[in-house]
Short mmCIF file of C-alpha atoms and ligand atoms in Angstrom, two decimals:
data_model
loop_
_atom_site.label_atom_id
_atom_site.label_comp_id
_atom_site.label_asym_id
_atom_site.label_seq_id
_atom_site.Cartn_x
_atom_site.Cartn_y
_atom_site.Cartn_z
CA UNK H 13 63.63 134.54 81.32
CA UNK H 14 65.02 137.69 82.89
CA UNK H 15 67.15 140.20 81.03
CA UNK H 16 70.24 139.06 82.94
CA UNK H 17 69.42 135.45 82.22
CA UNK H 18 69.13 136.29 78.57
CA UNK H 19 72.43 138.18 78.61
CA UNK H 20 74.11 135.15 80.17
CA UNK H 21 72.51 132.89 77.56
CA UNK H 22 73.85 135.06 74.73
CA UNK H 23 77.28 135.02 76.38
CA UNK H 24 77.21 131.21 76.60
CA UNK H 25 76.17 130.91 72.96
CA UNK H 26 79.06 133.21 72.01
CA UNK H 27 81.51 130.99 73.92
CA UNK H 28 80.09 127.82 72.40
CA UNK H 29 80.29 129.34 68.94
CA UNK H 30 83.90 130.35 69.59
CA UNK H 31 84.72 126.78 70.68
CA UNK H 32 82.97 125.29 67.69
CA UNK H 33 84.82 127.69 65.42
CA UNK H 34 88.19 126.68 66.87
CA UNK H 35 87.33 122.99 66.63
CA UNK H 36 86.21 123.47 63.03
CA UNK H 37 89.43 125.26 62.14
CA UNK H 38 91.65 122.71 63.88
CA UNK H 39 89.92 119.85 62.09
CA UNK H 40 90.14 121.54 58.69
CA UNK H 41 93.84 122.29 59.13
CA UNK H 42 94.47 118.72 60.18
CA UNK H 43 92.53 117.07 57.36
CA UNK H 44 93.53 119.44 54.59
CA UNK H 45 96.87 120.70 55.86
CA UNK H 46 98.24 121.61 52.42
CA UNK H 47 95.31 123.97 51.78
CA UNK H 48 96.39 126.13 54.71
CA UNK H 49 100.13 126.15 54.14
CA UNK H 50 102.42 128.00 51.85
CA UNK H 51 105.47 126.14 50.70
CA UNK H 52 108.55 127.39 52.51
CA UNK H 53 106.60 129.67 54.87
CA UNK H 54 105.77 128.81 58.46
CA UNK H 55 101.97 128.78 58.89
CA UNK H 56 102.17 130.93 62.03
CA UNK H 57 103.99 133.78 60.31
CA UNK H 58 101.22 134.41 57.77
CA UNK H 59 98.03 132.68 58.92
CA UNK H 60 95.00 132.21 56.69
CA UNK H 61 92.20 134.56 57.71
CA UNK H 62 89.19 132.41 58.58
CA UNK H 63 86.06 134.00 60.01
CA UNK H 64 83.02 131.99 59.03
CA UNK H 65 79.87 131.64 61.18
CA UNK H 66 79.03 128.18 62.54
CA UNK H 67 76.01 127.78 60.26
CA UNK H 68 78.37 127.84 57.28
CA UNK H 69 80.85 125.27 58.60
CA UNK H 70 79.23 122.43 56.59
CA UNK H 71 79.53 124.57 53.44
CA UNK H 72 83.23 125.09 54.15
CA UNK H 73 83.86 121.41 54.90
CA UNK H 74 82.27 120.54 51.59
CA UNK H 75 84.50 123.11 49.84
CA UNK H 76 87.71 121.77 51.44
CA UNK H 77 86.78 118.21 50.49
CA UNK H 78 85.98 119.19 46.90
CA UNK H 79 89.26 121.06 46.55
CA UNK H 80 91.02 117.99 47.93
CA UNK H 81 89.69 115.93 45.02
CA UNK H 82 90.04 118.65 42.36
CA UNK H 83 93.71 119.52 42.84
CA UNK H 84 96.23 116.77 42.03
CA UNK H 85 99.20 116.26 44.35
CA UNK H 86 101.62 117.78 41.86
CA UNK H 87 99.80 121.15 41.86
CA UNK H 88 99.21 121.51 45.57
CA UNK H 89 102.46 123.34 46.32
CA UNK H 90 101.26 126.64 44.88
CA UNK H 91 97.82 126.57 46.45
CA UNK H 92 96.71 128.16 49.67
CA UNK H 93 93.59 129.78 51.08
CA UNK H 94 94.12 133.45 51.88
CA UNK H 95 90.83 134.63 53.25
CA UNK H 96 87.58 132.81 54.11
CA UNK H 97 85.28 135.38 55.63
CA UNK H 98 81.58 136.19 55.98
CA UNK H 99 80.94 139.81 55.05
CA UNK H 100 77.44 141.32 54.97
CA UNK H 101 75.86 137.94 54.28
CA UNK H 102 78.28 136.93 51.54
CA UNK H 103 81.02 134.32 51.69
CA UNK H 104 84.30 135.90 50.66
CA UNK H 105 86.86 133.43 49.37
CA UNK H 106 90.40 134.34 48.38
CA UNK H 107 93.22 131.97 47.57
CA UNK H 108 96.53 131.61 45.76
CA UNK H 109 97.14 129.27 42.82
CA UNK H 110 95.24 126.74 40.63
CA UNK H 111 92.43 129.18 39.89
CA UNK H 112 90.66 127.34 37.07
CA UNK H 113 90.58 123.97 38.78
CA UNK H 114 88.74 125.07 41.88
CA UNK H 115 86.63 127.92 40.51
CA UNK H 116 83.45 125.79 40.21
CA UNK H 117 83.84 124.57 43.81
CA UNK H 118 84.28 128.14 45.05
CA UNK H 119 81.23 129.21 43.08
CA UNK H 120 79.15 126.38 44.57
CA UNK H 121 80.26 127.26 48.10
CA UNK H 122 79.24 130.90 47.63
CA UNK H 123 75.87 129.85 46.22
CA UNK H 124 75.26 127.41 49.08
CA UNK H 125 76.15 130.07 51.68
CA UNK H 126 73.62 132.45 50.14
CA UNK H 127 70.75 130.17 51.20
CA UNK H 128 72.14 128.81 54.48
CA UNK H 129 71.42 130.42 57.87
CA UNK H 130 74.69 131.71 59.32
CA UNK H 131 73.60 130.84 62.84
CA UNK H 132 72.22 127.30 62.47
CA UNK H 133 72.78 125.98 58.94
CA UNK H 134 69.08 125.59 58.13
CA UNK H 135 67.68 127.12 54.92
CA UNK H 136 67.78 130.90 55.08
CA UNK H 137 67.82 134.03 52.98
CA UNK H 138 69.76 137.27 52.88
CA UNK H 139 68.03 139.63 55.29
CA UNK H 140 68.78 143.17 56.27
CA UNK H 141 68.40 144.31 59.89
CA UNK H 142 69.39 147.85 60.89
CA UNK H 143 72.07 148.16 58.23
CA UNK H 144 73.57 144.71 58.65
CA UNK H 145 73.05 141.92 56.13
CA UNK H 146 73.14 138.25 57.05
CA UNK H 147 71.67 135.03 55.80
CA UNK H 148 69.10 133.93 58.39
CA UNK H 149 66.32 131.41 58.82
CA UNK H 150 63.01 132.78 60.18
CA UNK H 151 63.97 131.91 63.73
CA UNK H 152 67.32 133.67 63.64
CA UNK H 153 65.81 136.60 61.78
CA UNK H 154 63.48 136.98 64.78
CA UNK H 155 66.46 136.68 67.09
CA UNK H 156 68.28 139.49 65.26
CA UNK H 157 65.17 141.66 65.41
CA UNK H 158 64.96 141.10 69.15
CA UNK H 159 68.49 142.50 69.61
CA UNK H 160 67.36 145.62 67.73
CA UNK H 161 64.21 146.11 69.78
CA UNK H 162 63.77 149.84 70.33
CA UNK H 163 62.68 149.35 73.92
CA UNK H 164 65.87 147.45 74.83
CA UNK H 165 66.71 143.82 75.47
CA UNK H 166 64.87 143.53 78.78
CA UNK H 167 61.63 144.93 77.35
CA UNK H 168 62.01 142.71 74.29
CA UNK H 169 62.39 139.60 76.47
CA UNK H 170 59.31 140.62 78.46
CA UNK H 171 57.35 141.14 75.27
CA UNK H 172 58.28 137.67 74.01
CA UNK H 173 57.02 136.14 77.26
CA UNK H 174 53.80 138.16 77.69
CA UNK H 175 50.30 137.49 76.30
CA UNK H 176 49.63 139.56 73.20
CA UNK H 177 46.15 140.65 72.03
CA UNK H 178 47.19 140.32 68.37
CA UNK H 179 48.09 136.67 68.99
CA UNK H 180 44.81 135.58 70.54
CA UNK H 181 46.11 136.38 74.01
CA UNK H 182 49.11 134.07 73.67
CA UNK H 183 52.74 135.04 74.25
CA UNK H 184 54.91 135.33 71.10
CA UNK H 185 57.25 132.63 72.40
CA UNK H 186 54.28 130.25 72.78
CA UNK H 187 53.11 130.98 69.23
CA UNK H 188 56.65 130.39 67.97
CA UNK H 189 56.81 127.01 69.71
CA UNK H 190 53.54 125.84 68.14
CA UNK H 191 55.40 125.92 64.84
CA UNK H 192 52.87 128.37 63.36
CA UNK H 193 54.01 130.33 60.29
CA UNK H 194 56.25 133.05 61.71
CA UNK H 195 55.02 135.90 59.46
CA UNK H 196 52.86 137.51 62.12
CA UNK H 197 55.71 137.35 64.66
CA UNK H 198 58.16 138.77 62.12
CA UNK H 199 55.70 141.56 61.41
CA UNK H 200 55.36 142.42 65.11
CA UNK H 201 59.09 142.11 65.86
CA UNK H 202 59.93 144.30 62.85
CA UNK H 203 57.59 147.02 64.12
CA UNK H 204 59.25 146.91 67.55
CA UNK H 205 62.71 147.26 65.99
CA UNK H 206 61.95 150.25 63.77
CA UNK H 207 64.03 153.41 64.30
CA UNK H 208 62.50 156.86 64.81
CA UNK H 209 60.83 158.62 61.92
CA UNK H 210 63.36 161.21 60.70
CA UNK H 211 62.73 164.91 61.08
CA UNK H 212 63.61 167.06 58.12
CA UNK H 213 64.30 170.77 58.13
CA UNK H 214 63.80 173.01 55.10
CA UNK H 215 67.37 172.59 53.87
CA UNK H 216 67.19 168.78 54.08
CA UNK H 217 63.90 168.74 52.26
CA UNK H 218 65.15 171.00 49.51
CA UNK H 219 68.25 168.91 48.96
CA UNK H 220 66.39 165.59 49.07
CA UNK H 221 63.87 166.77 46.50
CA UNK H 222 66.73 166.70 44.01
CA UNK H 223 66.66 162.90 44.17
CA UNK H 224 63.29 162.88 42.40
CA UNK H 225 64.63 163.61 38.88
CA UNK H 226 67.33 160.91 39.27
CA UNK H 227 64.86 158.20 40.26
CA UNK H 228 62.22 159.42 37.85
CA UNK H 229 64.77 159.02 35.07
CA UNK H 230 65.41 155.43 36.16
CA UNK H 231 61.87 154.22 36.87
CA UNK H 232 59.56 156.60 34.98
CA UNK H 233 55.89 156.32 35.89
CA UNK H 234 56.58 153.27 38.05
CA UNK H 235 58.02 155.52 40.75
CA UNK H 236 55.15 156.16 43.16
CA UNK H 237 56.86 157.96 46.00
CA UNK H 238 60.16 158.58 47.75
CA UNK H 239 60.64 158.29 51.48
CA UNK H 240 63.54 158.84 53.85
CA UNK H 241 64.37 156.64 56.85
CA UNK H 242 67.27 155.93 59.23
CA UNK H 243 68.37 159.55 58.98
CA UNK H 244 69.94 161.32 61.92
CA UNK H 245 71.92 164.37 60.75
CA UNK H 246 73.94 164.44 63.99
CA UNK H 247 75.34 160.95 63.35
CA UNK H 248 76.56 161.88 59.85
CA UNK H 249 75.77 158.36 58.69
CA UNK H 250 73.58 159.46 55.83
CA UNK H 251 70.11 158.04 55.40
CA UNK H 252 68.05 155.39 53.68
CA UNK H 253 66.21 156.46 50.56
CA UNK H 254 63.18 154.26 49.90
CA UNK H 255 61.85 154.25 46.35
CA UNK H 256 58.29 152.91 46.29
CA UNK H 257 57.56 151.33 42.94
CA UNK H 258 54.43 150.10 41.20
CA UNK H 259 54.59 146.32 40.79
CA UNK H 260 57.60 144.30 41.89
CA UNK H 261 60.81 145.96 43.06
CA UNK H 262 63.42 145.21 40.41
CA UNK H 263 66.54 144.13 42.30
CA UNK H 264 68.63 144.12 39.12
CA UNK H 265 68.08 147.87 38.69
CA UNK H 266 69.36 148.66 42.19
CA UNK H 267 73.10 148.97 41.52
CA UNK H 268 72.78 151.15 38.43
CA UNK H 269 70.39 153.57 40.08
CA UNK H 270 72.53 153.75 43.23
CA UNK H 271 75.46 154.75 41.01
CA UNK H 272 73.37 157.44 39.31
CA UNK H 273 72.39 158.76 42.74
CA UNK H 274 76.02 158.91 43.87
CA UNK H 275 76.97 160.77 40.69
CA UNK H 276 74.24 163.30 41.42
CA UNK H 277 75.89 163.99 44.79
CA UNK H 278 73.90 161.63 47.02
CA UNK H 279 76.51 159.05 47.96
CA UNK H 280 75.36 159.50 51.58
CA UNK H 281 72.02 157.86 50.78
CA UNK H 282 71.48 154.10 50.73
CA UNK H 283 68.92 153.29 48.07
CA UNK H 284 66.32 150.57 48.72
CA UNK H 285 63.59 149.57 46.31
CA UNK H 286 60.21 148.61 47.73
CA UNK H 287 57.44 147.10 45.59
CA UNK H 288 53.72 147.59 46.14
CA UNK H 289 53.23 143.99 47.24
CA UNK H 290 56.02 144.38 49.83
CA UNK H 291 53.91 146.99 51.63
CA UNK H 292 50.97 144.61 51.97
CA UNK H 293 53.08 141.86 53.51
CA UNK H 294 56.43 143.18 54.79
CA UNK H 295 57.31 139.91 56.57
CA UNK H 296 57.39 138.01 53.27
CA UNK H 297 58.97 140.81 51.21
CA UNK H 298 62.40 140.32 49.68
CA UNK H 299 63.61 142.99 52.08
CA UNK H 300 61.25 143.02 55.09
CA UNK H 301 63.28 145.64 56.96
CA UNK H 302 63.01 148.23 54.18
CA UNK H 303 59.34 147.43 53.55
CA UNK H 304 58.59 148.11 57.22
CA UNK H 305 60.71 151.28 57.16
CA UNK H 306 58.51 152.49 54.30
CA UNK H 307 55.35 151.71 56.28
CA UNK H 308 56.28 152.73 59.80
CA UNK H 309 59.50 154.67 60.11
CA UNK H 310 59.94 157.01 57.17
CA UNK H 311 58.93 160.44 55.98
CA UNK H 312 57.76 161.41 52.51
CA UNK H 313 60.08 163.44 50.30
CA UNK H 314 57.91 165.92 48.41
CA UNK H 315 58.00 165.72 44.65
CA UNK H 316 60.48 168.01 42.95
CA UNK H 317 58.86 170.85 41.06
CA UNK H 318 61.25 172.94 39.02
CA UNK H 319 60.52 176.64 39.13
CA UNK H 320 58.54 177.81 36.12
CA UNK H 321 60.72 179.66 33.58
CA UNK H 322 60.06 183.37 33.18
ZN1 ZN Y 430 68.90 129.76 61.76
#
Protein backbone atom coordinates (compact mmCIF):
# COMPACT_ATOMS: atom_id res chain seq x y z
CA UNK A 1 0.00 0.00 0.00
CA UNK A 2 1.46 3.37 -0.92
CA UNK A 3 1.21 6.44 1.27
CA UNK A 4 -1.32 7.99 -1.10
CA UNK A 5 -3.31 4.78 -1.15
CA UNK A 6 -3.35 4.80 2.60
CA UNK A 7 -4.43 8.44 2.71
CA UNK A 8 -7.30 7.62 0.37
CA UNK A 9 -8.24 4.64 2.52
CA UNK A 10 -8.37 6.81 5.64
CA UNK A 11 -10.47 9.35 3.74
CA UNK A 12 -12.92 6.63 2.67
CA UNK A 13 -13.18 5.31 6.22
CA UNK A 14 -13.91 8.85 7.42
CA UNK A 15 -16.71 9.20 4.84
CA UNK A 16 -18.15 5.79 5.71
CA UNK A 17 -18.04 6.65 9.41
CA UNK A 18 -19.79 9.95 8.69
CA UNK A 19 -22.52 8.11 6.75
CA UNK A 20 -22.92 5.52 9.46
CA UNK A 21 -23.14 8.27 12.05
CA UNK A 22 -25.89 10.06 10.12
CA UNK A 23 -27.80 6.82 9.59
CA UNK A 24 -27.47 6.00 13.29
CA UNK A 25 -28.76 9.42 14.28
CA UNK A 26 -31.66 9.35 11.83
CA UNK A 27 -32.73 5.92 13.05
CA UNK A 28 -32.51 6.92 16.73
CA UNK A 29 -34.54 10.08 16.15
CA UNK A 30 -37.14 8.10 14.26
CA UNK A 31 -37.48 5.28 16.78
CA UNK A 32 -37.22 7.36 19.92
CA UNK A 33 -38.48 10.73 18.70
CA UNK A 34 -39.59 11.96 22.13
CA UNK A 35 -36.08 11.52 23.54
CA UNK A 36 -34.76 14.11 21.10
CA UNK A 37 -37.53 16.68 21.33
CA UNK A 38 -38.43 19.34 23.79
CA UNK A 39 -42.09 20.03 24.22
CA UNK A 40 -43.05 23.27 22.49
CA UNK A 41 -39.62 23.76 20.88
CA UNK A 42 -38.81 22.95 17.27
CA UNK A 43 -36.03 20.32 17.18
CA UNK A 44 -34.05 22.32 14.61
CA UNK A 45 -33.82 25.43 16.77
CA UNK A 46 -31.98 23.67 19.61
CA UNK A 47 -30.62 20.34 18.37
CA UNK A 48 -29.28 17.65 20.69
CA UNK A 49 -25.49 17.47 20.47
CA UNK A 50 -24.59 13.94 19.40
CA UNK A 51 -21.00 13.03 18.64
CA UNK A 52 -20.39 9.38 19.39
CA UNK A 53 -17.92 7.16 17.49
CA UNK A 54 -19.33 4.27 15.45
CA UNK A 55 -17.95 1.64 17.83
CA UNK A 56 -20.24 3.01 20.53
CA UNK A 57 -23.43 3.07 18.45
CA UNK A 58 -24.63 -0.29 19.89
CA UNK A 59 -24.09 1.10 23.41
CA UNK A 60 -26.22 4.12 22.52
CA UNK A 61 -28.97 2.05 20.91
CA UNK A 62 -29.14 -0.04 24.05
CA UNK A 63 -29.40 3.15 26.14
CA UNK A 64 -32.22 4.62 24.02
CA UNK A 65 -34.15 1.34 24.20
CA UNK A 66 -33.71 1.11 27.97
CA UNK A 67 -34.87 4.68 28.46
CA UNK A 68 -37.87 3.88 26.27
CA UNK A 69 -38.94 1.19 28.73
CA UNK A 70 -37.96 3.08 31.91
CA UNK A 71 -39.87 6.30 31.32
CA UNK A 72 -43.69 6.03 31.26
CA UNK A 73 -45.63 7.99 28.65
CA UNK A 74 -46.88 10.49 31.21
CA UNK A 75 -43.34 11.61 32.13
CA UNK A 76 -41.86 11.85 28.67
CA UNK A 77 -42.78 15.48 28.08
CA UNK A 78 -40.04 16.84 30.34
CA UNK A 79 -37.30 14.55 29.09
CA UNK A 80 -34.74 15.24 26.42
CA UNK A 81 -31.13 14.35 25.69
CA UNK A 82 -28.88 17.41 25.71
CA UNK A 83 -25.45 16.09 24.93
CA UNK A 84 -24.17 12.63 23.95
CA UNK A 85 -20.48 13.00 23.26
CA UNK A 86 -17.23 11.02 23.42
CA UNK A 87 -14.56 13.05 25.21
CA UNK A 88 -11.08 11.66 25.93
CA UNK A 89 -12.37 8.09 25.96
CA UNK A 90 -15.36 8.77 28.19
CA UNK A 91 -19.02 8.86 27.21
CA UNK A 92 -20.53 12.16 28.29
CA UNK A 93 -24.28 12.06 28.76
CA UNK A 94 -26.41 15.08 29.62
CA UNK A 95 -30.17 15.27 29.62
CA UNK A 96 -33.17 17.14 31.02
CA UNK A 97 -35.81 15.60 33.28
CA UNK A 98 -36.63 12.25 34.99
CA UNK A 99 -33.16 11.94 36.51
CA UNK A 100 -33.76 9.10 38.97
CA UNK A 101 -35.57 6.85 36.55
CA UNK A 102 -32.85 6.66 33.95
CA UNK A 103 -29.74 7.06 36.11
CA UNK A 104 -28.97 3.31 36.18
CA UNK A 105 -29.27 3.09 32.38
CA UNK A 106 -26.93 6.06 31.95
CA UNK A 107 -24.48 4.48 34.37
CA UNK A 108 -24.57 1.18 32.46
CA UNK A 109 -23.99 2.94 29.14
CA UNK A 110 -20.94 4.77 30.51
CA UNK A 111 -19.55 1.52 31.93
CA UNK A 112 -20.12 -0.33 28.65
CA UNK A 113 -18.41 2.45 26.66
CA UNK A 114 -15.35 2.20 28.91
CA UNK A 115 -14.61 -1.30 27.61
CA UNK A 116 -15.78 -0.95 24.00
CA UNK A 117 -13.45 0.04 21.14
CA UNK A 118 -14.60 3.40 19.75
CA UNK A 119 -13.63 2.39 16.23
CA UNK A 120 -15.09 -1.11 15.89
CA UNK A 121 -17.15 -2.03 18.97
CA UNK A 122 -14.96 -4.98 19.98
CA UNK A 123 -13.65 -5.21 23.57
CA UNK A 124 -11.15 -2.45 24.26
CA UNK A 125 -9.55 -0.43 27.02
CA UNK A 126 -8.79 3.21 27.69
CA UNK A 127 -5.45 3.92 26.03
CA UNK A 128 -3.41 7.07 25.83
CA UNK A 129 -1.57 7.99 22.61
CA UNK A 130 0.30 11.29 22.36
CA UNK A 131 -1.98 13.10 24.79
CA UNK A 132 -5.26 11.75 23.46
CA UNK A 133 -7.31 9.14 25.32
CA UNK A 134 -9.62 6.71 23.57
CA UNK A 135 -11.01 3.27 24.18
CA UNK A 136 -9.34 0.97 21.64
CA UNK A 137 -8.96 -2.71 20.87
CA UNK A 138 -5.39 -3.91 20.16
CA UNK A 139 -5.87 -3.48 16.43
CA UNK A 140 -7.10 0.09 16.64
CA UNK A 141 -4.47 0.92 19.24
CA UNK A 142 -1.90 -0.13 16.61
CA UNK A 143 -3.71 2.00 14.05
CA UNK A 144 -3.53 5.06 16.31
CA UNK A 145 0.16 4.44 16.93
CA UNK A 146 0.75 4.29 13.19
CA UNK A 147 -0.72 7.80 12.76
CA UNK A 148 1.76 9.02 15.40
CA UNK A 149 4.78 7.38 13.79
CA UNK A 150 7.71 9.78 14.14
CA UNK A 151 8.93 9.04 10.65
CA UNK A 152 5.60 10.02 9.06
CA UNK A 153 2.73 8.11 7.53
CA UNK A 154 4.57 6.97 4.41
CA UNK A 155 7.48 5.54 6.40
CA UNK A 156 5.06 3.91 8.83
CA UNK A 157 3.19 2.21 5.97
CA UNK A 158 6.50 0.99 4.53
CA UNK A 159 7.53 -0.35 7.91
CA UNK A 160 4.28 -2.29 8.26
CA UNK A 161 4.87 -3.91 4.86
CA UNK A 162 8.60 -4.68 5.19
CA UNK A 163 10.34 -7.74 6.67
CA UNK A 164 11.52 -7.08 10.21
CA UNK A 165 14.46 -8.86 11.90
CA UNK A 166 12.70 -8.75 15.28
CA UNK A 167 9.75 -10.64 13.77
CA UNK A 168 11.70 -13.54 12.29
CA UNK A 169 12.07 -11.69 9.00
CA UNK A 170 8.32 -11.27 8.55
CA UNK A 171 6.52 -7.99 7.90
CA UNK A 172 4.48 -6.61 10.83
CA UNK A 173 1.29 -6.75 8.76
CA UNK A 174 1.90 -10.46 8.10
CA UNK A 175 2.44 -11.13 11.81
CA UNK A 176 -0.75 -9.22 12.60
CA UNK A 177 -2.74 -11.32 10.12
CA UNK A 178 -1.54 -14.59 11.65
CA UNK A 179 -3.54 -13.59 14.72
CA UNK A 180 -0.43 -13.78 16.92
CA UNK A 181 -0.60 -11.92 20.25
CA UNK A 182 -0.07 -8.27 19.31
CA UNK A 183 2.22 -7.36 22.24
CA UNK A 184 5.41 -7.44 20.21
CA UNK A 185 3.84 -5.29 17.47
CA UNK A 186 2.49 -2.85 20.05
CA UNK A 187 5.95 -2.66 21.59
CA UNK A 188 7.57 -1.91 18.22
CA UNK A 189 4.88 0.56 17.11
CA UNK A 190 5.09 2.38 20.46
CA UNK A 191 8.85 2.80 20.05
CA UNK A 192 8.35 4.25 16.56
CA UNK A 193 5.78 6.75 17.85
CA UNK A 194 7.83 8.10 20.75
CA UNK A 195 8.58 11.85 20.79
CA UNK A 196 12.08 13.27 21.21
CA UNK A 197 13.81 13.05 24.56
CA UNK A 198 13.47 16.52 26.12
CA UNK A 199 16.48 18.74 26.65
CA UNK A 200 16.64 20.56 29.94
CA UNK A 201 18.63 23.67 30.71
CA UNK A 202 19.81 24.59 34.21
CA UNK A 203 16.73 26.65 35.00
CA UNK A 204 14.35 23.86 33.94
CA UNK A 205 16.27 21.34 35.98
CA UNK A 206 16.28 23.52 39.06
CA UNK A 207 12.56 24.15 38.84
CA UNK A 208 11.69 20.51 38.14
CA UNK A 209 13.70 19.32 41.11
CA UNK A 210 11.08 21.00 43.27
CA UNK A 211 8.62 18.27 42.25
CA UNK A 212 10.62 15.72 44.25
CA UNK A 213 9.38 16.80 47.72
CA UNK A 214 5.74 16.81 46.50
CA UNK A 215 5.91 13.27 45.13
CA UNK A 216 8.06 12.04 47.96
CA UNK A 217 5.38 13.25 50.35
CA UNK A 218 2.77 11.27 48.42
CA UNK A 219 4.63 8.02 47.76
CA UNK A 220 7.44 7.89 50.33
CA UNK A 221 10.07 5.23 49.69
CA UNK A 222 8.01 3.77 46.84
CA UNK A 223 9.09 6.66 44.62
CA UNK A 224 12.08 5.35 42.67
CA UNK A 225 12.69 8.13 40.18
CA UNK A 226 11.14 11.06 38.35
CA UNK A 227 11.44 11.58 34.62
CA UNK A 228 10.26 14.24 32.21
CA UNK A 229 8.85 13.59 28.72
CA UNK A 230 6.84 15.36 26.00
CA UNK A 231 8.43 18.66 26.98
CA UNK A 232 9.14 21.32 24.40
CA UNK A 233 9.51 24.74 26.06
CA UNK A 234 8.84 26.54 22.77
CA UNK A 235 5.37 24.98 22.47
CA UNK A 236 4.35 26.12 25.97
CA UNK A 237 2.31 22.95 26.36
CA UNK A 238 3.97 21.90 29.57
CA UNK A 239 5.39 18.43 29.96
CA UNK A 240 4.70 14.93 31.20
CA UNK A 241 6.05 14.07 34.63
CA UNK A 242 6.58 10.34 35.02
CA UNK A 243 6.75 9.02 38.57
CA UNK A 244 8.36 5.58 38.63
CA UNK A 245 7.09 3.60 41.58
CA UNK A 246 8.12 0.36 43.25
CA UNK A 247 5.39 -2.25 42.77
CA UNK A 248 2.14 -1.46 40.98
CA UNK A 249 1.22 2.08 39.96
CA UNK A 250 -1.72 3.09 42.13
CA UNK A 251 -4.24 4.70 39.78
CA UNK A 252 -6.43 5.82 42.69
CA UNK A 253 -3.63 8.05 44.01
CA UNK A 254 -3.24 9.87 40.69
CA UNK A 255 -5.85 12.63 41.09
CA UNK A 256 -4.84 13.62 44.62
CA UNK A 257 -1.16 13.84 43.77
CA UNK A 258 -1.87 15.80 40.58
CA UNK A 259 -3.77 18.32 42.70
CA UNK A 260 -0.86 18.58 45.15
CA UNK A 261 1.47 19.19 42.21
CA UNK A 262 -0.76 21.95 40.84
CA UNK A 263 -0.89 23.59 44.27
CA UNK A 264 2.90 23.56 44.37
CA UNK A 265 2.92 25.56 41.12
CA UNK A 266 3.26 22.73 38.58
CA UNK A 267 -0.12 22.82 36.86
CA UNK A 268 1.80 22.72 33.55
CA UNK A 269 2.90 19.14 34.23
CA UNK A 270 0.76 16.10 33.47
CA UNK A 271 1.46 13.46 36.09
CA UNK A 272 1.62 9.79 35.06
CA UNK A 273 2.37 6.92 37.40
CA UNK A 274 4.44 4.03 36.08
CA UNK A 275 4.93 0.80 38.05
CA UNK A 276 8.03 -1.39 37.95
CA UNK A 277 6.21 -4.17 36.10
CA UNK A 278 5.06 -1.67 33.43
CA UNK A 279 8.70 -1.11 32.47
CA UNK A 280 9.27 -4.81 31.85
CA UNK A 281 6.27 -5.12 29.54
CA UNK A 282 5.05 -1.71 28.32
CA UNK A 283 2.64 -3.22 25.77
CA UNK A 284 0.58 -4.86 28.53
CA UNK A 285 0.88 -1.99 31.03
CA UNK A 286 -2.23 -0.10 32.11
CA UNK A 287 -0.77 2.89 30.29
CA UNK A 288 1.59 1.57 27.58
CA UNK A 289 2.31 5.04 26.20
CA UNK A 290 3.62 6.40 29.50
CA UNK A 291 5.56 3.20 30.24
CA UNK A 292 7.34 3.55 26.90
CA UNK A 293 7.95 7.26 27.50
CA UNK A 294 9.69 6.28 30.74
CA UNK A 295 11.85 3.73 28.91
CA UNK A 296 12.64 5.48 25.66
CA UNK A 297 11.72 9.14 25.52
CA UNK A 298 12.33 10.79 28.87
CA UNK A 299 15.07 12.38 30.90
CA UNK A 300 15.79 11.88 34.58
CA UNK A 301 15.01 14.71 37.00
CA UNK A 302 17.79 14.75 39.58
CA UNK A 303 16.77 14.27 43.17
CA UNK A 304 16.16 17.45 45.13
CA UNK A 305 18.80 18.13 47.75
CA UNK A 306 18.04 21.06 50.00
CA UNK A 307 21.06 23.19 50.81
CA UNK A 308 22.58 22.31 54.16
CA UNK A 309 21.71 24.88 56.86
CA UNK A 310 24.58 27.00 58.16
ZN1 LIG B 1 -11.24 -1.77 17.43
